[in-house]
PDB file of C-alpha atoms in Angstrom:
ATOM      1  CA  UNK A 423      -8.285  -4.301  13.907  1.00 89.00           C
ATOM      2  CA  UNK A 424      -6.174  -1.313  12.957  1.00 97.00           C
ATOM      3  CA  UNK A 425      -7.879   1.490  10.654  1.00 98.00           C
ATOM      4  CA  UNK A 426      -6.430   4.420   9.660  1.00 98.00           C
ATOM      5  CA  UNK A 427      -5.987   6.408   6.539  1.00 98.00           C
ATOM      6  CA  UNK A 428      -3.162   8.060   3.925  1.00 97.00           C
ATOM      7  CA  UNK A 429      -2.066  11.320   5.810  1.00 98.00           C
ATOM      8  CA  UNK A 430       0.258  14.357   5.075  1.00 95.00           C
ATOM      9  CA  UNK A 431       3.994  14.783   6.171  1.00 95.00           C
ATOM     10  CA  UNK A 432       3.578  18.504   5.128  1.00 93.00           C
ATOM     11  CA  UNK A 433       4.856  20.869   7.651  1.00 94.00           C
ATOM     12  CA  UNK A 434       5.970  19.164  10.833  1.00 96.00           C
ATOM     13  CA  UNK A 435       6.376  15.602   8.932  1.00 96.00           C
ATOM     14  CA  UNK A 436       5.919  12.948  11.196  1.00 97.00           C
ATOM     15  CA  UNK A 437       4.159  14.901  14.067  1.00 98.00           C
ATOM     16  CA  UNK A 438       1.917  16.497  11.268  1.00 97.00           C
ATOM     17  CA  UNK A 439       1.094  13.168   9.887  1.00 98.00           C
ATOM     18  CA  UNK A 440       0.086  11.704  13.673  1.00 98.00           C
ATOM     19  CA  UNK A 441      -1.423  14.559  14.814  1.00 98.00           C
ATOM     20  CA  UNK A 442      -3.817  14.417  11.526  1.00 98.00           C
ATOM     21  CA  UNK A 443      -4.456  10.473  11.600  1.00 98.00           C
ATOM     22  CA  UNK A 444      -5.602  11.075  15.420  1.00 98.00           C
ATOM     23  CA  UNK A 445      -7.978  13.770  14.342  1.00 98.00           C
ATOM     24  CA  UNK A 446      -9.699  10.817  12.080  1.00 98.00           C
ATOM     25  CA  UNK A 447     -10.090   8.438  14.947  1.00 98.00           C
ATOM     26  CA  UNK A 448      -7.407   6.380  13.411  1.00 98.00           C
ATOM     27  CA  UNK A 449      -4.884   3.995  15.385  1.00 96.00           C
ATOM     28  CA  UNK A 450      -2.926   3.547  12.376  1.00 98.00           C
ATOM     29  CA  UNK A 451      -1.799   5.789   9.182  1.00 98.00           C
ATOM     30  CA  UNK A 452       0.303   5.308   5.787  1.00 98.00           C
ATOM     31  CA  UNK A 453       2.666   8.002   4.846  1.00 97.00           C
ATOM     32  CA  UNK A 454       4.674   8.995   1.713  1.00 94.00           C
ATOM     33  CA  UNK A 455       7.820  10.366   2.753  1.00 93.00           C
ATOM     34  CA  UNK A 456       7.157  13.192   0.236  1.00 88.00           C
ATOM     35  CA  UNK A 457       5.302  14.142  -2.728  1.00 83.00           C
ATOM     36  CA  UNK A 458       4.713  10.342  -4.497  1.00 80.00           C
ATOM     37  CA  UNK A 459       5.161  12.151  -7.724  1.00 82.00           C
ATOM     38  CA  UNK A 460       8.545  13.029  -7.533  1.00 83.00           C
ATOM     39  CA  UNK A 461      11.987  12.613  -5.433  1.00 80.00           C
ATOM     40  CA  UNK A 462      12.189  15.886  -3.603  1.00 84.00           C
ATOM     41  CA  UNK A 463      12.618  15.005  -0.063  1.00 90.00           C
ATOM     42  CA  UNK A 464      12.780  17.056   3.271  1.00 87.00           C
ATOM     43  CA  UNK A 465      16.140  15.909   5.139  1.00 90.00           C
ATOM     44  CA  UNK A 466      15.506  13.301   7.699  1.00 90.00           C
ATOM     45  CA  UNK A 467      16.411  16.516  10.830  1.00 91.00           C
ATOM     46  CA  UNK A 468      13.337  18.031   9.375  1.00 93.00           C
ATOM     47  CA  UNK A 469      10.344  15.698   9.674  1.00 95.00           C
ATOM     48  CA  UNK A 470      10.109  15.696  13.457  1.00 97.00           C
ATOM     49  CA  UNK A 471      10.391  11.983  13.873  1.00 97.00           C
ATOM     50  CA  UNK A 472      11.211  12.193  17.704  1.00 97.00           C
ATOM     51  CA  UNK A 473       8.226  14.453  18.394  1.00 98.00           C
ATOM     52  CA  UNK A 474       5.933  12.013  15.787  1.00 98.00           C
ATOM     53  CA  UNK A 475       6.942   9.320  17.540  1.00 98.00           C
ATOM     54  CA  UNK A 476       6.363  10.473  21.030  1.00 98.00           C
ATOM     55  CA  UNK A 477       2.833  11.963  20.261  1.00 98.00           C
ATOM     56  CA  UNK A 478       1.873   8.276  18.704  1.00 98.00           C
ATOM     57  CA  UNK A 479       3.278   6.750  22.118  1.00 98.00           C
ATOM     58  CA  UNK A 480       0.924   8.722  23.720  1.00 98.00           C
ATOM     59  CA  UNK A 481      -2.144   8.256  21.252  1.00 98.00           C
ATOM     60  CA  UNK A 482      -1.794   4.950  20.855  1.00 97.00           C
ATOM     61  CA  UNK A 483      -0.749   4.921  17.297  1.00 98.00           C
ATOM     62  CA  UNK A 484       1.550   2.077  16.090  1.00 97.00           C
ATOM     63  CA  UNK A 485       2.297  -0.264  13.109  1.00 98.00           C
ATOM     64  CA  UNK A 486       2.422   2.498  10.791  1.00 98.00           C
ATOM     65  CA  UNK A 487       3.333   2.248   7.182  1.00 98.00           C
ATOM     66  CA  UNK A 488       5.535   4.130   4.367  1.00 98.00           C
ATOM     67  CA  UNK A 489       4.640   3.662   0.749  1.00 97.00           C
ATOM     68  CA  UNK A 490       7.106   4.386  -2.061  1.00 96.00           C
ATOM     69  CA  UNK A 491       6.225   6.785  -4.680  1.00 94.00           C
ATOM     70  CA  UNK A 492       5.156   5.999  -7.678  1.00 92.00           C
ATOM     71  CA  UNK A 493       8.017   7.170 -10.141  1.00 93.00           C
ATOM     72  CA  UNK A 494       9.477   3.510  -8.771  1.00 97.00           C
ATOM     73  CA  UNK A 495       9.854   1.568 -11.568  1.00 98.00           C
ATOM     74  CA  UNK A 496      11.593  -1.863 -11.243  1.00 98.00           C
ATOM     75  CA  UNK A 497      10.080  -3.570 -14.333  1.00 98.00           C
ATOM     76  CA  UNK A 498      11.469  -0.378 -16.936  1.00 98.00           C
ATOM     77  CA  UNK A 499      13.362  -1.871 -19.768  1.00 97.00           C
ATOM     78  CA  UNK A 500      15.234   1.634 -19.962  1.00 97.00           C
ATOM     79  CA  UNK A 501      18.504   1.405 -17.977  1.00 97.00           C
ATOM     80  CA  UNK A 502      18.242   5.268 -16.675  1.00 97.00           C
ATOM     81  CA  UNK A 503      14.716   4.485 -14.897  1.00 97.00           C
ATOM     82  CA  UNK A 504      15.618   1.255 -13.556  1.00 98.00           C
ATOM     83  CA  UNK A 505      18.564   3.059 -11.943  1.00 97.00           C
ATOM     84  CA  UNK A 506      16.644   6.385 -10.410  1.00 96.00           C
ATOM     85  CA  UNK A 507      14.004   3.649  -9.469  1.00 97.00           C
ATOM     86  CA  UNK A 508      16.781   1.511  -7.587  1.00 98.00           C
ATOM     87  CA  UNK A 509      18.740   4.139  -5.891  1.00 97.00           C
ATOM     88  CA  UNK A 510      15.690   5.665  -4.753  1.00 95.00           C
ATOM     89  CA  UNK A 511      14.015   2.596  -3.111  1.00 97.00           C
ATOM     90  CA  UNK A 512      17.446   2.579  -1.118  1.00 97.00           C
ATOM     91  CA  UNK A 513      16.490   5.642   0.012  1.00 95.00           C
ATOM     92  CA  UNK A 514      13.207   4.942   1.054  1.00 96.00           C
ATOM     93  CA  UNK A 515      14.516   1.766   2.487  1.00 97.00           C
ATOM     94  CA  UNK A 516      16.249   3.809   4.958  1.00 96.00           C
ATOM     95  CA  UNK A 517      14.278   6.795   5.556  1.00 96.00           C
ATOM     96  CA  UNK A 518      11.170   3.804   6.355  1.00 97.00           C
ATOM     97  CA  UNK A 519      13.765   2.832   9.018  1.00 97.00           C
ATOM     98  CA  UNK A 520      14.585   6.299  10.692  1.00 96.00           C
ATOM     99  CA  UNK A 521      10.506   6.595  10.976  1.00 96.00           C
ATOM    100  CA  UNK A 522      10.196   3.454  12.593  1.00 96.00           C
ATOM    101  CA  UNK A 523       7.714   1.904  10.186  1.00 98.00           C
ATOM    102  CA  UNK A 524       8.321  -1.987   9.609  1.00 98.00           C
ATOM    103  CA  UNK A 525       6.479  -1.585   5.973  1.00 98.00           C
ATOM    104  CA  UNK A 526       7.422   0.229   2.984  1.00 98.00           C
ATOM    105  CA  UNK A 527       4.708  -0.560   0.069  1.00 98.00           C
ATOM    106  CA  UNK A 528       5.637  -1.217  -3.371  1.00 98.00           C
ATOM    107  CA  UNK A 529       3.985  -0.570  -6.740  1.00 98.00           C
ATOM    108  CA  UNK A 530       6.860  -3.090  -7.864  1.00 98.00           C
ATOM    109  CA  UNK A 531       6.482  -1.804 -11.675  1.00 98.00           C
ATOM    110  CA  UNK A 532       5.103  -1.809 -15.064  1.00 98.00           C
ATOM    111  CA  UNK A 533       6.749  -3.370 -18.374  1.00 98.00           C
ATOM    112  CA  UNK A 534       5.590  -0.399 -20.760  1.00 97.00           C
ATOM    113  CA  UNK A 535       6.053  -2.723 -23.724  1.00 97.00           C
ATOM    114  CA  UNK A 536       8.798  -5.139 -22.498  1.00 98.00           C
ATOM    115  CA  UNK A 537       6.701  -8.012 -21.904  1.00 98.00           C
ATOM    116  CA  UNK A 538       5.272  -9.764 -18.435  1.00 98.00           C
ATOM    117  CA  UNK A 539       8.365 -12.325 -18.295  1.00 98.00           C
ATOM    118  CA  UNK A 540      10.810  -9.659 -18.908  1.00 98.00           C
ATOM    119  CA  UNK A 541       8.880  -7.182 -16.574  1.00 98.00           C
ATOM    120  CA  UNK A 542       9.149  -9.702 -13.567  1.00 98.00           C
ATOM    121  CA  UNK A 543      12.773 -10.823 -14.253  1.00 98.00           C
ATOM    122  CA  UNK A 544      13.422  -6.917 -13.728  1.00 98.00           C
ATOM    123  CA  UNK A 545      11.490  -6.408 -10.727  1.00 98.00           C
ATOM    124  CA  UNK A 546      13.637  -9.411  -9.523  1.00 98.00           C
ATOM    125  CA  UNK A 547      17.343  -7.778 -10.746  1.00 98.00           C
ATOM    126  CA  UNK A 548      15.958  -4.585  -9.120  1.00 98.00           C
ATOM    127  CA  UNK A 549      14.744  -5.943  -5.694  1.00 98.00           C
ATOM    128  CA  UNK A 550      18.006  -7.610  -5.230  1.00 98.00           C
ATOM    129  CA  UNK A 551      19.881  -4.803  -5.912  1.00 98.00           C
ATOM    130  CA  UNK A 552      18.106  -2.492  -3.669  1.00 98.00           C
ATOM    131  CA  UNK A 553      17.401  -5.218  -0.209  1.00 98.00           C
ATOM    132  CA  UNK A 554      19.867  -5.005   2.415  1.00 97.00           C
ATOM    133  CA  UNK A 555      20.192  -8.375   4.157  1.00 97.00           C
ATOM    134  CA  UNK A 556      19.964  -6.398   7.518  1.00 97.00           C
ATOM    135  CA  UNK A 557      17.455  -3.905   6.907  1.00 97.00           C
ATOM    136  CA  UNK A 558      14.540  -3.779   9.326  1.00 97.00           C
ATOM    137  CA  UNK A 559      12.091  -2.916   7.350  1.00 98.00           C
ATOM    138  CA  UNK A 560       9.849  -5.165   4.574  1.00 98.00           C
ATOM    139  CA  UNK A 561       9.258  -4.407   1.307  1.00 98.00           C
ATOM    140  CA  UNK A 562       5.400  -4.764   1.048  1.00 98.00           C
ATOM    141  CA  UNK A 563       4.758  -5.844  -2.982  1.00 98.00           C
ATOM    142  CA  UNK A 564       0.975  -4.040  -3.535  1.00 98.00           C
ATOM    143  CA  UNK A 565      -1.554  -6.448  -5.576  1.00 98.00           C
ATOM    144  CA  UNK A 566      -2.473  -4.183  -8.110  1.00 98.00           C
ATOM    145  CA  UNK A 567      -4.670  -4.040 -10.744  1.00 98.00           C
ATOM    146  CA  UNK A 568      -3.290  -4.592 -13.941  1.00 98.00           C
ATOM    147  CA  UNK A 569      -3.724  -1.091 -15.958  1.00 97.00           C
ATOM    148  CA  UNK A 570      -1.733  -0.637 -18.881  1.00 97.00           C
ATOM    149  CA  UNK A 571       1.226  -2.875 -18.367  1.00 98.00           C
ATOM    150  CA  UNK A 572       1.396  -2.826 -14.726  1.00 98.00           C
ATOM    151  CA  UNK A 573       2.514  -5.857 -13.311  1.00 98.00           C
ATOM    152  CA  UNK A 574       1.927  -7.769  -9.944  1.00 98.00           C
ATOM    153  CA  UNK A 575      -1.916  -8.236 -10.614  1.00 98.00           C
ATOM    154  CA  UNK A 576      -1.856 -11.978 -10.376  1.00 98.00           C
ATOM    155  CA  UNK A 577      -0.768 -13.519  -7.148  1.00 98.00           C
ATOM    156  CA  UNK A 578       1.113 -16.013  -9.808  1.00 98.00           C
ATOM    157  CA  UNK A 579       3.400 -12.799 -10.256  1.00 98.00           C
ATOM    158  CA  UNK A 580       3.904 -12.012  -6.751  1.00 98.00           C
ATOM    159  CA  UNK A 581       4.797 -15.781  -6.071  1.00 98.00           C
ATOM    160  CA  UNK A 582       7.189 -15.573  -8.492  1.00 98.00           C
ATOM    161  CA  UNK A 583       8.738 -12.823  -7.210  1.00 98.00           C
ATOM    162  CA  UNK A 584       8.968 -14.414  -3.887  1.00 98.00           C
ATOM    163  CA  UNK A 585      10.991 -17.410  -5.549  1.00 98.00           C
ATOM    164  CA  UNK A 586      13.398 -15.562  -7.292  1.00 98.00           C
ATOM    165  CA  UNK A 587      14.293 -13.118  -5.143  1.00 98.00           C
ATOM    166  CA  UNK A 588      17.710 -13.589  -3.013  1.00 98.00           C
ATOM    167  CA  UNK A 589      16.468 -12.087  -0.238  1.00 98.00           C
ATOM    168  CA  UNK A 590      12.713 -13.043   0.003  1.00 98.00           C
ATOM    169  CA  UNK A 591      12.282 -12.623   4.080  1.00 98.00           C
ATOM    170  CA  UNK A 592      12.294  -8.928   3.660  1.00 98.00           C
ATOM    171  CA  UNK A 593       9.356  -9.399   1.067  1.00 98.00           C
ATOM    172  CA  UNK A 594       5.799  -9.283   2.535  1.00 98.00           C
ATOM    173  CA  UNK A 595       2.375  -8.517   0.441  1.00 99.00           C
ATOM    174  CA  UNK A 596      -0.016  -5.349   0.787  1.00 99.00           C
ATOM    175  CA  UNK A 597      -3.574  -6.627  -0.288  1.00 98.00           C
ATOM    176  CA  UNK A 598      -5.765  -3.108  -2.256  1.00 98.00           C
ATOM    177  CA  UNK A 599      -9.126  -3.920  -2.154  1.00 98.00           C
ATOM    178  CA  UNK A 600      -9.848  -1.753  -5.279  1.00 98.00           C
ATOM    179  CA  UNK A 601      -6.944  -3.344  -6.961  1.00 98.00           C
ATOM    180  CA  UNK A 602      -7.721  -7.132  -6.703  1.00 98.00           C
ATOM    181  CA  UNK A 603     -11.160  -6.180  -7.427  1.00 98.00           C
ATOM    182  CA  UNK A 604     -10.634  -4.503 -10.388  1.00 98.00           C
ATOM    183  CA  UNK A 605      -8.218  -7.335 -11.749  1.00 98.00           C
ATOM    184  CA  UNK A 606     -10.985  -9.748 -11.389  1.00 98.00           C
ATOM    185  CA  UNK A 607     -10.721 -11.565  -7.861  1.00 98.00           C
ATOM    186  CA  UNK A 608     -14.267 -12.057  -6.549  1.00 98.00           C
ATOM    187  CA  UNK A 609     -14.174 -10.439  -3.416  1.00 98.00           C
ATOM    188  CA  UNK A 610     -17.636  -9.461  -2.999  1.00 98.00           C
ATOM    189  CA  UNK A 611     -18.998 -12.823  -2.403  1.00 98.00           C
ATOM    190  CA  UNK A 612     -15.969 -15.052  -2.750  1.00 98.00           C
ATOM    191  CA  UNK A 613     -13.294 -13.109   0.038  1.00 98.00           C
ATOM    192  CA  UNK A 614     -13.041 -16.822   1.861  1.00 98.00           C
ATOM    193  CA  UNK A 615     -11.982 -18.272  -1.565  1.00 98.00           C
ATOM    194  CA  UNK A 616      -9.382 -15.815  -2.631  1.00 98.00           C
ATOM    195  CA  UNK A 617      -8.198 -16.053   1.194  1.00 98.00           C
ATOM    196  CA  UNK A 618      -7.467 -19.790   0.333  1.00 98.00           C
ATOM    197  CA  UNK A 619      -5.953 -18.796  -3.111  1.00 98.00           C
ATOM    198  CA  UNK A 620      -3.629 -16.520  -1.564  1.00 98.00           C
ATOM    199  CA  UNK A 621      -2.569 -19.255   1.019  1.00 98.00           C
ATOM    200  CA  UNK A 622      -1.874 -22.100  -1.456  1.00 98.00           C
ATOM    201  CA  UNK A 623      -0.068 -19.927  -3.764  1.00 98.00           C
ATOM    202  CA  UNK A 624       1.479 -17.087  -1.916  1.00 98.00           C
ATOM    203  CA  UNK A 625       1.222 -17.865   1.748  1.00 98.00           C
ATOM    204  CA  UNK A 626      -1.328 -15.643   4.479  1.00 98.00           C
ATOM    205  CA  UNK A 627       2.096 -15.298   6.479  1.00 98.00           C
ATOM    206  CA  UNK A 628       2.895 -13.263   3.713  1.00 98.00           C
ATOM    207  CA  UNK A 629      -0.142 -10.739   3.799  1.00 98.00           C
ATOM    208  CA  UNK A 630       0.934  -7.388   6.057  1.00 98.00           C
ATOM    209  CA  UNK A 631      -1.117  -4.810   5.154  1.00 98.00           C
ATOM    210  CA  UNK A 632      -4.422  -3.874   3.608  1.00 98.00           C
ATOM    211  CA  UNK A 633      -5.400  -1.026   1.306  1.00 98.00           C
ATOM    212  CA  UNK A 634      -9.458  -0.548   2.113  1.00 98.00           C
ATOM    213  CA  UNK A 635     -10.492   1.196  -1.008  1.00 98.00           C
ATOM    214  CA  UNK A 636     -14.314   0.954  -2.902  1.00 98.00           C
ATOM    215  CA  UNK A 637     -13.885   0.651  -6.568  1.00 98.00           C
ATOM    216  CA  UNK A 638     -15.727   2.902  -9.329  1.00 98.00           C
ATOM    217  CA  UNK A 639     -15.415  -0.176 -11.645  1.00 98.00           C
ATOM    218  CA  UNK A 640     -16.719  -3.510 -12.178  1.00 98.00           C
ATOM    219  CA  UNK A 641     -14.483  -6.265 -11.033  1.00 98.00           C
ATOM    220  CA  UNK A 642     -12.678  -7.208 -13.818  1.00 98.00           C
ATOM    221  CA  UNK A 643     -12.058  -3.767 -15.579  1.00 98.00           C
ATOM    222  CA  UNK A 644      -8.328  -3.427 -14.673  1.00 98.00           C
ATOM    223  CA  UNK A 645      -8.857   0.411 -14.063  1.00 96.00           C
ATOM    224  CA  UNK A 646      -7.581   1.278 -10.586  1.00 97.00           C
ATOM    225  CA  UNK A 647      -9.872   4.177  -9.572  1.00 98.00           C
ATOM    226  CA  UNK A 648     -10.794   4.191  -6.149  1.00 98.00           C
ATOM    227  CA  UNK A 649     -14.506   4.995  -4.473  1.00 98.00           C
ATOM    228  CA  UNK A 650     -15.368   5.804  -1.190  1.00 98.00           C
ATOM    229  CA  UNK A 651     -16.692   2.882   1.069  1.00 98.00           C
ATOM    230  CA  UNK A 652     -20.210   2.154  -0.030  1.00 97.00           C
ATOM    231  CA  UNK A 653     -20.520   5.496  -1.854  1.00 98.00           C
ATOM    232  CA  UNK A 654     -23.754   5.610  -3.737  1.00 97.00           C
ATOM    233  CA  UNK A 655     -24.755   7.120  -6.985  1.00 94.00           C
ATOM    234  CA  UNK A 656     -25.403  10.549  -4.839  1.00 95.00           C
ATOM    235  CA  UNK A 657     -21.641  10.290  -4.412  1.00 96.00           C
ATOM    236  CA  UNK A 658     -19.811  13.099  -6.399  1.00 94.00           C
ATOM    237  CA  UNK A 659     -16.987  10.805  -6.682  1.00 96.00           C
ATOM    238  CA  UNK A 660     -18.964   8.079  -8.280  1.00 97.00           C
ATOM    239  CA  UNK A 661     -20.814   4.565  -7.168  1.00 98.00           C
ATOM    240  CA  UNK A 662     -18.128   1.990  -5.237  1.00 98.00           C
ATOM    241  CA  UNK A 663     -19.013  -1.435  -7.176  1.00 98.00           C
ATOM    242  CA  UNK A 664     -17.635  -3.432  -4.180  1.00 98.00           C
ATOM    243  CA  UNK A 665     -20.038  -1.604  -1.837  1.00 98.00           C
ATOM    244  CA  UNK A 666     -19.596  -1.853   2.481  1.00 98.00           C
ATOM    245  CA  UNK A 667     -20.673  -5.095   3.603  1.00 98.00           C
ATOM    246  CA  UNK A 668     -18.458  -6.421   1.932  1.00 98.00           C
ATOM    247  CA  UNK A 669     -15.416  -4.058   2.648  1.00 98.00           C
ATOM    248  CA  UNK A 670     -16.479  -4.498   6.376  1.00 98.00           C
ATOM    249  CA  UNK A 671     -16.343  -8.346   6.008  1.00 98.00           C
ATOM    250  CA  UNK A 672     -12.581  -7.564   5.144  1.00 98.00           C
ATOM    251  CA  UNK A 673     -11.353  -5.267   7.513  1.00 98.00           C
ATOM    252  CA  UNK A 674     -13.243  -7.569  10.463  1.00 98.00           C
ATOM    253  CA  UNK A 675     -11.747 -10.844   8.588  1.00 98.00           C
ATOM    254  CA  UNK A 676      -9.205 -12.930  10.941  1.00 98.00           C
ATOM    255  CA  UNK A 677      -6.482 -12.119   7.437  1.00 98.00           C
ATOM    256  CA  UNK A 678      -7.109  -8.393   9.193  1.00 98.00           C
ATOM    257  CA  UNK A 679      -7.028  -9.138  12.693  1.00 97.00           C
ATOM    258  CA  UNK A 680      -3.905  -6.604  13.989  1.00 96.00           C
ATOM    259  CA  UNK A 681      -2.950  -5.895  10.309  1.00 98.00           C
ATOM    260  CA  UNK A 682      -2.835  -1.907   9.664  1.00 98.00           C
ATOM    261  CA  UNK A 683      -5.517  -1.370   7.093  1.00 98.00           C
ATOM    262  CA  UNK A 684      -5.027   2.211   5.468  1.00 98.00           C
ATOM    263  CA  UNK A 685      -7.815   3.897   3.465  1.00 98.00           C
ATOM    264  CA  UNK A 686      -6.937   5.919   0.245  1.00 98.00           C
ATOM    265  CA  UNK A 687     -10.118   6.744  -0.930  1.00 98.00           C
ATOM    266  CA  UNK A 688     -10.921  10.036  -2.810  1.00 98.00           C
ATOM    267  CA  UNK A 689     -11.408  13.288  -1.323  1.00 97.00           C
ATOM    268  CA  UNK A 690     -14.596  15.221  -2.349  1.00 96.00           C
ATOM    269  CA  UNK A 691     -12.570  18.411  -2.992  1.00 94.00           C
ATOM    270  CA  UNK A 692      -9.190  19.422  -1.714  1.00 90.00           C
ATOM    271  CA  UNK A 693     -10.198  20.383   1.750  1.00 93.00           C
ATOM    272  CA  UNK A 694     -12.846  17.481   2.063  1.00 96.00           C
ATOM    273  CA  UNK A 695     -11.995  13.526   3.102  1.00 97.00           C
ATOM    274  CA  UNK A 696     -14.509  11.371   4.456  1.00 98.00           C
ATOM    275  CA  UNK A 697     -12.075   9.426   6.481  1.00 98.00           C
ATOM    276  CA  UNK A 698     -13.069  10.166   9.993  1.00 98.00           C
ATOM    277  CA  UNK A 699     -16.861   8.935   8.332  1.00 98.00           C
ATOM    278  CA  UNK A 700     -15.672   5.900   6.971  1.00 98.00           C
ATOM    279  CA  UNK A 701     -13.171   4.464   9.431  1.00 98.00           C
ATOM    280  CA  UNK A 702     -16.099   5.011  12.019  1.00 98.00           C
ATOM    281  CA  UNK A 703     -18.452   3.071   9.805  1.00 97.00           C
ATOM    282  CA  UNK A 704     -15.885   0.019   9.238  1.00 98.00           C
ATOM    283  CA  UNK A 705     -15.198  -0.126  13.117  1.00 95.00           C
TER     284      UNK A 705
END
């Protein structure tokens, strides 16, 4: 089992981001290479990535993960959005690379009005623009789930993006526990079943990396907002509906077993995470 959390590249970048995942108790973290809200980047000769990489040698810190921000949007209908979205994945693509993460995760878009058909055939047109046959790095497509017109909430969407894609081996999945929970996959008492889902439909060689996040929804409600791991009602953040056990089950599951599983659940202010807490309580 790897656990580790979301960290910060602010400041010394990749050091920064070790050094804070090791303070958790973490073996394994999930970076954005900047703010996820925007494209404003540090250049690659300012995130420390020899000294990151050198003080996760000697922590024992590996299989970490980049995710894409979110202004990535392969499924836009409008041409100028598609483009910034494509060029900027290449980017990512590349600075993922230089890091020395195998994983960049993917929201791989929404259709804002376009349609789920059209939405997918986009994603498609976009992913094959932006893969390089020879990159080392995977695209991970995120499971999400299904707010607005946000598309990849059905593994049916994700396998056909696998199909149509030229260069499919550099596509993997990243399973969010909040996600497929809120888009109506039973995970709470039927994990095992959507295990064998995913297999006949996608393929478990396919799964390479897990988002551990509680839900503040019902499953089913297609919201997205994230809980802390068996929060209760006490919980200023709000009640997780999935709850621990079965969040545990998952991250101790054989689908887990040496899979970096990243938690991005909320902070309680803006100096307050309970990550150190809840990685200890999965373990």
């Amino acid at each position: 089992m790897k656990l580790g959390s979301h960290v910060s590249v602010s400041g010394k970048g990749l050091l920064a981001a070790a050094q804070e995942a090791y303070s958790y108790g973490a073996d394994t973290f999930m970076l954005y290479t900047g703010a996820p809200q925007n494209t404003i980047r540090k250049s690659i000769e300012a995130m420390y990535i020899e000294e990151g990489k050198k003080f996760m040698e000697d922590h024992g810190l590996k299989d970490i993960v980049v995710h894409a921000p979110y202004i990535i949007n392969l499924a836009s209908p409008k041409s100028d959005t598609f483009g910034l979205g494509v060029e900027f994945l290449q980017k990512e693509i590349l600075r993922t690379e230089v890091i020395g993460s195998s994983y960049i995760v993917l929201h791989p878009g929404s259709h804002v009005g376009s349609g789920e058909e059209v939405g997918l055939n986009r994603i498609v047109e976009g992913l094959n623009e932006a893969i390089r046959p020879d990159q080392s790095c995977f695209i991970a497509l995120e499971l999400m789930a299904g707010k607005g017109s946000e598309l990849n909430y059905k593994l049916e969407h994700t396998a056909y993006l696998l199909d149509k894609v030229k260069y499919n081996d550099k596509l993997v999945v990243c399973l969010d526990t909040c996600h497929v929970h809120d888009a109506g996959y039973d995970i709470i008492n039927g994990f095992d079943d959507m295990m064998e889902e995913f297999d006949k439909i996608i393929g478990l060689d396919r799964l390479k990396v897990l988002h551990i996040n509680g839900s503040l929804n019902p499953r089913g409600a297609r919201k997205d907002r994230h809980a802390n791991i068996g929060a209760g009602e006490d919980n200023p953040k709000g009640k997780d509906h999935i709850g621990f056990d079965a969040l545990r089950y998952i991250v101790h599951h054989e689908v887990a077993k040496d899979k970096p599983c990243i938690l991005e659940t909320p902070w309680l202010d803006k100096k307050t995470n309970l990550y150190k807490q809840e990685i200890a309580m999965l373990r």
